[in-house]
Amino acid sequence: MPRLLSTALSLRRDPRLLKIPPYVSALCIVIGVVWLLLLPLDNYSRRTYVSENALLPGQVHTYFGGSEQHIFRAFRHEVDLLASKNNYEVNDKLETILTGFGVKVGRQNYTYHSAGETYSGENVYGILQAPRGDATEAIVLVAAWKSIDEQLNRNGVALVLTLARYFKRWSLWSKDIILLLPPDSTTGTQAWVDAYHDAHDSEHIAPLPLKSGALQGALAIDYPHEERYHELHIIYDGTNGQLPNLDLINSIVNIAGGQMGIETIVQQMTGHTDSYHDRLQTMLRGMLYQGLGYPTGPHSSFIPYHVDAVTLQPTGQGWHDEMAMGRVVEGSFRSLNNLLEHLHQSFFFYLLMQKNRFVSIGTYLPSAMLLAANFTIMAIFLWVKSGQPIEKGASDESKERNLLSPLALVATCHAISAIPLFVFNHLDIKTLPLAFEIFSTSSTALPAVFSLAIASLHKPSLQYFQLTKSFSLLILGVSLATLSTLNFSLAFLVGLLASPLTFLQPTNSRATRWVFVALLILTSPPVVISTAAWTSGLTMSGVLKAASLGWNVWGMYTPVVIWCVWWPAWLIGATNTLIPAFQM
Amino acid sequence: MSTTVTLQSKVGVFAGAALLRLVLFAAFPSLPDLLTGRVEISTPVTSFKRLQEGLFLYNHNVSPYDGGVFHQAPLLLPLFSLLPDVKNWPIFTALLYILVDLLSAYALLVIADSGEAGQSKHFTSPRRAKRSSGLLVAAAFLFNPYTIASCIGRSTSAFTNCAILFAIAKALSGSPFNSMVAISFASYLSMYPILLLPPLVLLAYDRQSDKRRIDSAVQFSLRAILIAATCISLLLAMSFALTGNSWDFLARTYGIQLTLSDLTPTVGLWWYFFIEIFDSFRAFFLAVFWLHLVIYVGGLSIRLRTQPLAVLTILLGIFAVFKPYPSISDTSLFLAMLALYRHLYPIMRYTYVASATMLYATFLGPAFYHLWIYAGSGNANFFYAITLVWSLGQSLFVSDLTFAVLRDEWEVERPDMVGKEIRQI
């Protein structure tokens, strides 16, 4: 044992040991990516299962149908008549209908401002009091007047009204049922949920006149589809990449598939063949939506308040009708009604790769953590190297480190990152594209300016470079590791795009430097954002408007990650690479 | 010339720190309340929110302890009821906290300029030439994000920290009486600083002024302890009179710390352990945890007799990890004292790893707390795991400092071993 110890100690002094970390870092990145690619395989993903016993999905007989169809047609007719009316006229009529069933109705005005535009409207909602409950718990049924694609949610609203009338006659509800009919799929639900939890900005959003108990779950129906449909698209991504409990999705898949014989799909993957390719594509789409953190439907606003919610969207050409959809909702509500406590059994962190296949956080987290770890390993390595004497055989005592100026550069870069964050979230839509162009140009020029300024202020030493890079990578690694526990996909994407920063360094070779510069420009945040917008066929102003809306309405933090974590790290990396060559 | 320059830069640092805090208080009116609610800053025994509750009851002539949430020393109440209402006039409370932080920094300045860290009465470090200037130490304390956060969060541990630093500063400047009064205040406010008494008495004994010298160590310590005891008794008697001639406050303030009956999460190690433990073992483990906290005092004071200031620093680090209700304010105090030992940094081995660990914990702690409390997708284990990492980072600093202090001593005894690799067995 003592010999082993002394061998280990002598190994610590071995100069060869210091050559290893960059390779370890590279290995971390490679393993991280390969790990993700392995997930769709049978050995790494699992079949889903309902773990909350109280849900009993598909175990009850659903009675919605028969003569309800006539009522549904009648309500659809009413909705058609309202199609050209304004928000308040629509709500007047809806209120009359809901009050007609004996449902208590409340209305709420709201106004949001973002990118110089105003988003205002009035929510109408009704509370159907549970015959067997004490108003301590509630489940929500949402149908926005305008669907996610800005069409009239004709069948959705009619179905909710029919279901409301139908539910009212049942005596078995032990939780209140709230029927929420916001004017649009984006801002309305957010205003309502905020006000329900008293977390609203009372200047722009009115409080709710009526309230029920703690929300246990929510279903949104997005049903502008006119013909008979083939499958049910379950939309589950919440704001900031938060997800509803997997049990909710499992139950709906179970009820729709097992009881009603309706196919379910996730992430718009029609015709999923359960092949590796399809699974991977589903997973990557899920990661992209999660990483963007942008709300995907009226359900998204519920999830940050720990209310599990999904949007159901019938799609495709098939033979299922509105009644089948109603029975899916009925079955799901009966399951939610059974719950004794909040959904907690199943997973909150998962990646779905098929309606019934998933990987849980324990399996996928290591890939993002490895990406984050590569930065930390490199940071520690550079710190150790910065303390070593340059020429061999010099004094054994470690070198004194000058911490002040590297820290100053890192702090400056992080401080100026508040500028793009502020600018892009406060300018109005007319000036946003111009601001982005100006910012992209100056962001490309800034490293050159910084490196010249540094070179003129003091002759930068190798240690200066090592320390700045070390601190910058340390902050990047810490931030990404933290982020990966909150929003795995965003952390993974940013980690991957920032990974060249680990290996870039000042060089004396002109050719290598140009390669580095090209790589840096390609992976700079503005370039990546424009490329992403271009490949997905969006205009830059549309992206900027959506980002601003996300920040101002939903509290989406993706801009913070991009401008205050990624961009400063890139800026420091680029500045370091451009510093005029010095004695290596 | 040089004195004016240092005076200018001193004023600059202090004014800058005050201005920064004022700007934070004024520009973000919701920030103080946000930080006050954070478990990392406000513990059951230092929380400003709980103080408000106590203050409300006190101002309405109800015993402040009847609410069951206020566990702080009674004398804080008249102090805060002198200030205008914090809801309407938050600026006065802010000014008080800023003032306390500046006083603490001033005390640190005195401590650093005394040079005690590098050269005490019985020990002279061979590395002392590379000491950090007092201004740098004060600036490191004032601009430490942990200090700023606990100042904005208005944690009442700011008063305790200030009293501890003044006790040390007064002991160094040869006024044992003031030092004992200061440590009595600290102990009265938070109880645990009483454990600093032995090294503090040693420090005061070593640094007595020549005019009023007491040569006998026993006589000196007895007098010091007598002063501290008298002062604490006076404070307790005043508290007794203040809370309607009742001794209830003892159980509600110090009793809470001794029995840990409030299990609100903190960054420390106690809350989770005592939530999990079976009630039949509770008394035993309370005794063990307290014994563990106390046991370092004797050992360190004896082993590092020649450097009482180092004992105080290490003890403050240990308390920041192992006391019942620690917060980041205690960490900021330890880090401030650690800044005095700049000459030992070259022989400390894990500074970067320990700082990285603490940085990780600082980022992950709030994230995991969010997952546990707000998102509901995590649980208490997440947050507790991070408090373990946090404590690990701090204990790395504590053990590394202890190692460096001992190695520094050892190199004086064995000059032949300077700069050589040593192996601990």
PDB file of N, CA and C in Angstrom, chain A residues 2 6 9 12-13 242 304 306 348-349 372 376 379-380 383 396-398 400 470-471 474 477-479 481-482 485-486, chain B residues 127 130 342 346-347 350-353 356 359-360 363-364 367-368 370-371 374-378 382 418-419 421-423:
ATOM      1  N   PRO A   2       1.859   1.380   0.924  1.00  0.00           N
ATOM      2  CA  PRO A   2       2.668   2.607   0.893  1.00  0.00           C
ATOM      3  C   PRO A   2       3.353   2.785  -0.461  1.00  0.00           C
ATOM      4  N   SER A   6       3.096   5.932  -2.933  1.00  0.00           N
ATOM      5  CA  SER A   6       4.207   6.749  -3.403  1.00  0.00           C
ATOM      6  C   SER A   6       4.270   6.727  -4.926  1.00  0.00           C
ATOM      7  N   LEU A   9       1.864   9.230  -5.940  1.00  0.00           N
ATOM      8  CA  LEU A   9       2.374  10.585  -5.706  1.00  0.00           C
ATOM      9  C   LEU A   9       3.393  10.973  -6.768  1.00  0.00           C
ATOM     10  N   ARG A  12       1.806  11.959  -9.869  1.00  0.00           N
ATOM     11  CA  ARG A  12       1.225  13.292  -9.855  1.00  0.00           C
ATOM     12  C   ARG A  12       2.200  14.320 -10.400  1.00  0.00           C
ATOM     13  N   ARG A  13       3.457  14.039 -10.179  1.00  0.00           N
ATOM     14  CA  ARG A  13       4.487  14.975 -10.646  1.00  0.00           C
ATOM     15  C   ARG A  13       4.877  14.742 -12.100  1.00  0.00           C
ATOM     16  N   GLN A 242     -40.093  22.815 -19.404  1.00  0.00           N
ATOM     17  CA  GLN A 242     -40.650  21.971 -18.339  1.00  0.00           C
ATOM     18  C   GLN A 242     -41.701  21.051 -18.944  1.00  0.00           C
ATOM     19  N   PRO A 304     -45.421  25.633 -15.608  1.00  0.00           N
ATOM     20  CA  PRO A 304     -44.573  26.263 -14.586  1.00  0.00           C
ATOM     21  C   PRO A 304     -45.221  26.325 -13.207  1.00  0.00           C
ATOM     22  N   HIS A 306     -46.688  23.935 -11.861  1.00  0.00           N
ATOM     23  CA  HIS A 306     -46.779  22.560 -11.387  1.00  0.00           C
ATOM     24  C   HIS A 306     -48.185  21.992 -11.592  1.00  0.00           C
ATOM     25  N   PHE A 348     -40.853  13.537 -14.343  1.00  0.00           N
ATOM     26  CA  PHE A 348     -41.035  14.897 -14.815  1.00  0.00           C
ATOM     27  C   PHE A 348     -39.977  15.238 -15.862  1.00  0.00           C
ATOM     28  N   PHE A 349     -38.896  14.471 -15.865  1.00  0.00           N
ATOM     29  CA  PHE A 349     -37.806  14.710 -16.818  1.00  0.00           C
ATOM     30  C   PHE A 349     -37.688  13.484 -17.699  1.00  0.00           C
ATOM     31  N   ALA A 372     -20.798  19.562 -20.159  1.00  0.00           N
ATOM     32  CA  ALA A 372     -20.469  20.615 -19.193  1.00  0.00           C
ATOM     33  C   ALA A 372     -19.143  20.297 -18.512  1.00  0.00           C
ATOM     34  N   THR A 376     -15.217  22.215 -17.480  1.00  0.00           N
ATOM     35  CA  THR A 376     -14.628  22.304 -16.146  1.00  0.00           C
ATOM     36  C   THR A 376     -13.257  21.622 -16.111  1.00  0.00           C
ATOM     37  N   ALA A 379     -10.876  23.896 -17.579  1.00  0.00           N
ATOM     38  CA  ALA A 379     -10.633  25.047 -16.707  1.00  0.00           C
ATOM     39  C   ALA A 379      -9.627  24.691 -15.626  1.00  0.00           C
ATOM     40  N   ILE A 380      -9.806  23.509 -15.009  1.00  0.00           N
ATOM     41  CA  ILE A 380      -8.884  23.104 -13.947  1.00  0.00           C
ATOM     42  C   ILE A 380      -7.491  22.878 -14.535  1.00  0.00           C
ATOM     43  N   TRP A 383      -5.794  26.121 -15.130  1.00  0.00           N
ATOM     44  CA  TRP A 383      -5.381  26.721 -13.860  1.00  0.00           C
ATOM     45  C   TRP A 383      -4.074  26.089 -13.393  1.00  0.00           C
ATOM     46  N   ASP A 396      11.037  24.975  -7.951  1.00  0.00           N
ATOM     47  CA  ASP A 396       9.976  24.000  -7.808  1.00  0.00           C
ATOM     48  C   ASP A 396       8.692  24.660  -7.329  1.00  0.00           C
ATOM     49  N   GLU A 397       8.895  25.747  -6.618  1.00  0.00           N
ATOM     50  CA  GLU A 397       7.731  26.461  -6.082  1.00  0.00           C
ATOM     51  C   GLU A 397       6.879  26.962  -7.246  1.00  0.00           C
ATOM     52  N   SER A 398       5.563  26.882  -7.079  1.00  0.00           N
ATOM     53  CA  SER A 398       4.715  27.254  -8.203  1.00  0.00           C
ATOM     54  C   SER A 398       4.760  28.764  -8.434  1.00  0.00           C
ATOM     55  N   GLU A 400       3.752  32.609  -9.248  1.00  0.00           N
ATOM     56  CA  GLU A 400       2.713  33.529  -8.768  1.00  0.00           C
ATOM     57  C   GLU A 400       1.745  33.831  -9.905  1.00  0.00           C
ATOM     58  N   SER A 470      -9.482  29.859 -18.455  1.00  0.00           N
ATOM     59  CA  SER A 470      -9.866  29.012 -17.329  1.00  0.00           C
ATOM     60  C   SER A 470     -11.119  29.546 -16.641  1.00  0.00           C
ATOM     61  N   PHE A 471     -11.121  30.839 -16.321  1.00  0.00           N
ATOM     62  CA  PHE A 471     -12.288  31.409 -15.623  1.00  0.00           C
ATOM     63  C   PHE A 471     -13.530  31.353 -16.501  1.00  0.00           C
ATOM     64  N   LEU A 474     -14.780  27.885 -16.730  1.00  0.00           N
ATOM     65  CA  LEU A 474     -15.349  27.454 -15.443  1.00  0.00           C
ATOM     66  C   LEU A 474     -16.782  27.958 -15.312  1.00  0.00           C
ATOM     67  N   GLY A 477     -19.003  26.097 -17.709  1.00  0.00           N
ATOM     68  CA  GLY A 477     -19.270  24.728 -17.240  1.00  0.00           C
ATOM     69  C   GLY A 477     -20.269  24.713 -16.104  1.00  0.00           C
ATOM     70  N   VAL A 478     -20.080  25.618 -15.147  1.00  0.00           N
ATOM     71  CA  VAL A 478     -21.000  25.662 -14.005  1.00  0.00           C
ATOM     72  C   VAL A 478     -22.412  26.007 -14.470  1.00  0.00           C
ATOM     73  N   SER A 479     -22.515  27.014 -15.337  1.00  0.00           N
ATOM     74  CA  SER A 479     -23.845  27.432 -15.782  1.00  0.00           C
ATOM     75  C   SER A 479     -24.532  26.313 -16.544  1.00  0.00           C
ATOM     76  N   ALA A 481     -23.967  23.076 -16.344  1.00  0.00           N
ATOM     77  CA  ALA A 481     -24.314  21.964 -15.459  1.00  0.00           C
ATOM     78  C   ALA A 481     -25.598  22.277 -14.706  1.00  0.00           C
ATOM     79  N   THR A 482     -25.709  23.539 -14.236  1.00  0.00           N
ATOM     80  CA  THR A 482     -26.934  23.938 -13.550  1.00  0.00           C
ATOM     81  C   THR A 482     -28.123  23.884 -14.498  1.00  0.00           C
ATOM     82  N   THR A 485     -29.920  20.582 -15.335  1.00  0.00           N
ATOM     83  CA  THR A 485     -30.919  20.022 -14.425  1.00  0.00           C
ATOM     84  C   THR A 485     -32.274  20.683 -14.622  1.00  0.00           C
ATOM     85  N   LEU A 486     -32.281  21.892 -15.207  1.00  0.00           N
ATOM     86  CA  LEU A 486     -33.549  22.597 -15.420  1.00  0.00           C
ATOM     87  C   LEU A 486     -34.082  22.366 -16.819  1.00  0.00           C
TER      88      LEU A 486
ATOM     89  N   ARG B 127       7.054  33.583   5.570  1.00  0.00           N
ATOM     90  CA  ARG B 127       6.463  34.078   4.321  1.00  0.00           C
ATOM     91  C   ARG B 127       5.742  35.406   4.504  1.00  0.00           C
ATOM     92  N   LYS B 130       4.795  38.636   2.109  1.00  0.00           N
ATOM     93  CA  LYS B 130       3.807  38.725   1.027  1.00  0.00           C
ATOM     94  C   LYS B 130       2.392  38.859   1.587  1.00  0.00           C
ATOM     95  N   ARG B 342      -3.001  35.604   2.959  1.00  0.00           N
ATOM     96  CA  ARG B 342      -2.539  35.572   1.581  1.00  0.00           C
ATOM     97  C   ARG B 342      -1.148  34.945   1.490  1.00  0.00           C
ATOM     98  N   PRO B 346       0.336  30.215  -1.406  1.00  0.00           N
ATOM     99  CA  PRO B 346       1.174  29.327  -2.228  1.00  0.00           C
ATOM    100  C   PRO B 346       1.256  27.896  -1.685  1.00  0.00           C
ATOM    101  N   ILE B 347       1.115  27.708  -0.374  1.00  0.00           N
ATOM    102  CA  ILE B 347       1.205  26.329   0.114  1.00  0.00           C
ATOM    103  C   ILE B 347      -0.166  25.704   0.329  1.00  0.00           C
ATOM    104  N   TYR B 350      -5.650  23.226  -2.522  1.00  0.00           N
ATOM    105  CA  TYR B 350      -6.902  22.969  -3.233  1.00  0.00           C
ATOM    106  C   TYR B 350      -7.734  24.227  -3.437  1.00  0.00           C
ATOM    107  N   THR B 351      -7.093  25.407  -3.444  1.00  0.00           N
ATOM    108  CA  THR B 351      -7.904  26.625  -3.521  1.00  0.00           C
ATOM    109  C   THR B 351      -8.818  26.629  -4.741  1.00  0.00           C
ATOM    110  N   TYR B 352      -8.254  26.248  -5.897  1.00  0.00           N
ATOM    111  CA  TYR B 352      -9.062  26.328  -7.117  1.00  0.00           C
ATOM    112  C   TYR B 352     -10.203  25.314  -7.076  1.00  0.00           C
ATOM    113  N   VAL B 353      -9.877  24.092  -6.662  1.00  0.00           N
ATOM    114  CA  VAL B 353     -10.907  23.053  -6.606  1.00  0.00           C
ATOM    115  C   VAL B 353     -11.995  23.451  -5.616  1.00  0.00           C
ATOM    116  N   ALA B 356     -14.051  26.221  -7.069  1.00  0.00           N
ATOM    117  CA  ALA B 356     -14.924  25.701  -8.125  1.00  0.00           C
ATOM    118  C   ALA B 356     -16.094  24.945  -7.509  1.00  0.00           C
ATOM    119  N   LEU B 359     -18.474  27.423  -6.195  1.00  0.00           N
ATOM    120  CA  LEU B 359     -19.153  28.077  -7.318  1.00  0.00           C
ATOM    121  C   LEU B 359     -20.261  27.164  -7.857  1.00  0.00           C
ATOM    122  N   TYR B 360     -19.931  25.909  -8.029  1.00  0.00           N
ATOM    123  CA  TYR B 360     -20.928  24.940  -8.481  1.00  0.00           C
ATOM    124  C   TYR B 360     -22.126  24.921  -7.532  1.00  0.00           C
ATOM    125  N   PHE B 363     -24.415  27.928  -7.775  1.00  0.00           N
ATOM    126  CA  PHE B 363     -25.321  27.917  -8.929  1.00  0.00           C
ATOM    127  C   PHE B 363     -26.389  26.838  -8.775  1.00  0.00           C
ATOM    128  N   LEU B 364     -25.944  25.650  -8.356  1.00  0.00           N
ATOM    129  CA  LEU B 364     -26.879  24.518  -8.339  1.00  0.00           C
ATOM    130  C   LEU B 364     -27.860  24.597  -7.176  1.00  0.00           C
ATOM    131  N   ALA B 367     -31.013  26.392  -8.042  1.00  0.00           N
ATOM    132  CA  ALA B 367     -31.702  25.621  -9.088  1.00  0.00           C
ATOM    133  C   ALA B 367     -32.423  24.425  -8.476  1.00  0.00           C
ATOM    134  N   PHE B 368     -31.733  23.717  -7.587  1.00  0.00           N
ATOM    135  CA  PHE B 368     -32.350  22.528  -6.994  1.00  0.00           C
ATOM    136  C   PHE B 368     -33.447  22.902  -6.009  1.00  0.00           C
ATOM    137  N   HIS B 370     -35.363  25.424  -6.419  1.00  0.00           N
ATOM    138  CA  HIS B 370     -36.481  25.716  -7.318  1.00  0.00           C
ATOM    139  C   HIS B 370     -37.168  24.419  -7.752  1.00  0.00           C
ATOM    140  N   LEU B 371     -36.373  23.428  -8.114  1.00  0.00           N
ATOM    141  CA  LEU B 371     -36.964  22.159  -8.559  1.00  0.00           C
ATOM    142  C   LEU B 371     -37.753  21.506  -7.445  1.00  0.00           C
ATOM    143  N   TYR B 374     -40.690  24.879  -6.115  1.00  0.00           N
ATOM    144  CA  TYR B 374     -41.599  25.512  -7.079  1.00  0.00           C
ATOM    145  C   TYR B 374     -42.000  24.570  -8.203  1.00  0.00           C
ATOM    146  N   ALA B 375     -41.021  23.983  -8.878  1.00  0.00           N
ATOM    147  CA  ALA B 375     -41.365  23.134 -10.014  1.00  0.00           C
ATOM    148  C   ALA B 375     -41.984  21.818  -9.539  1.00  0.00           C
ATOM    149  N   GLY B 376     -41.639  21.401  -8.335  1.00  0.00           N
ATOM    150  CA  GLY B 376     -42.223  20.175  -7.810  1.00  0.00           C
ATOM    151  C   GLY B 376     -41.691  18.926  -8.475  1.00  0.00           C
ATOM    152  N   SER B 377     -40.684  19.094  -9.352  1.00  0.00           N
ATOM    153  CA  SER B 377     -40.194  17.907 -10.037  1.00  0.00           C
ATOM    154  C   SER B 377     -38.979  17.320  -9.333  1.00  0.00           C
ATOM    155  N   GLY B 378     -38.465  17.990  -8.333  1.00  0.00           N
ATOM    156  CA  GLY B 378     -37.376  17.415  -7.555  1.00  0.00           C
ATOM    157  C   GLY B 378     -37.866  17.186  -6.141  1.00  0.00           C
ATOM    158  N   PHE B 382     -32.473  16.678  -3.453  1.00  0.00           N
ATOM    159  CA  PHE B 382     -31.719  17.477  -4.420  1.00  0.00           C
ATOM    160  C   PHE B 382     -30.993  18.595  -3.685  1.00  0.00           C
ATOM    161  N   VAL B 418      11.928  22.929   3.341  1.00  0.00           N
ATOM    162  CA  VAL B 418      11.171  23.964   2.628  1.00  0.00           C
ATOM    163  C   VAL B 418      11.004  23.573   1.164  1.00  0.00           C
ATOM    164  N   GLY B 419       9.800  23.622   0.689  1.00  0.00           N
ATOM    165  CA  GLY B 419       9.531  23.368  -0.722  1.00  0.00           C
ATOM    166  C   GLY B 419       9.549  21.904  -1.104  1.00  0.00           C
ATOM    167  N   GLU B 421       8.174  17.958  -1.098  1.00  0.00           N
ATOM    168  CA  GLU B 421       6.903  17.224  -1.032  1.00  0.00           C
ATOM    169  C   GLU B 421       6.805  16.541   0.330  1.00  0.00           C
ATOM    170  N   ILE B 422       5.671  16.624   0.969  1.00  0.00           N
ATOM    171  CA  ILE B 422       5.531  15.881   2.218  1.00  0.00           C
ATOM    172  C   ILE B 422       4.390  14.903   2.066  1.00  0.00           C
ATOM    173  N   ARG B 423       4.450  13.906   2.855  1.00  0.00           N
ATOM    174  CA  ARG B 423       3.431  12.878   2.787  1.00  0.00           C
ATOM    175  C   ARG B 423       2.786  12.747   4.153  1.00  0.00           C
TER     176      ARG B 423
END
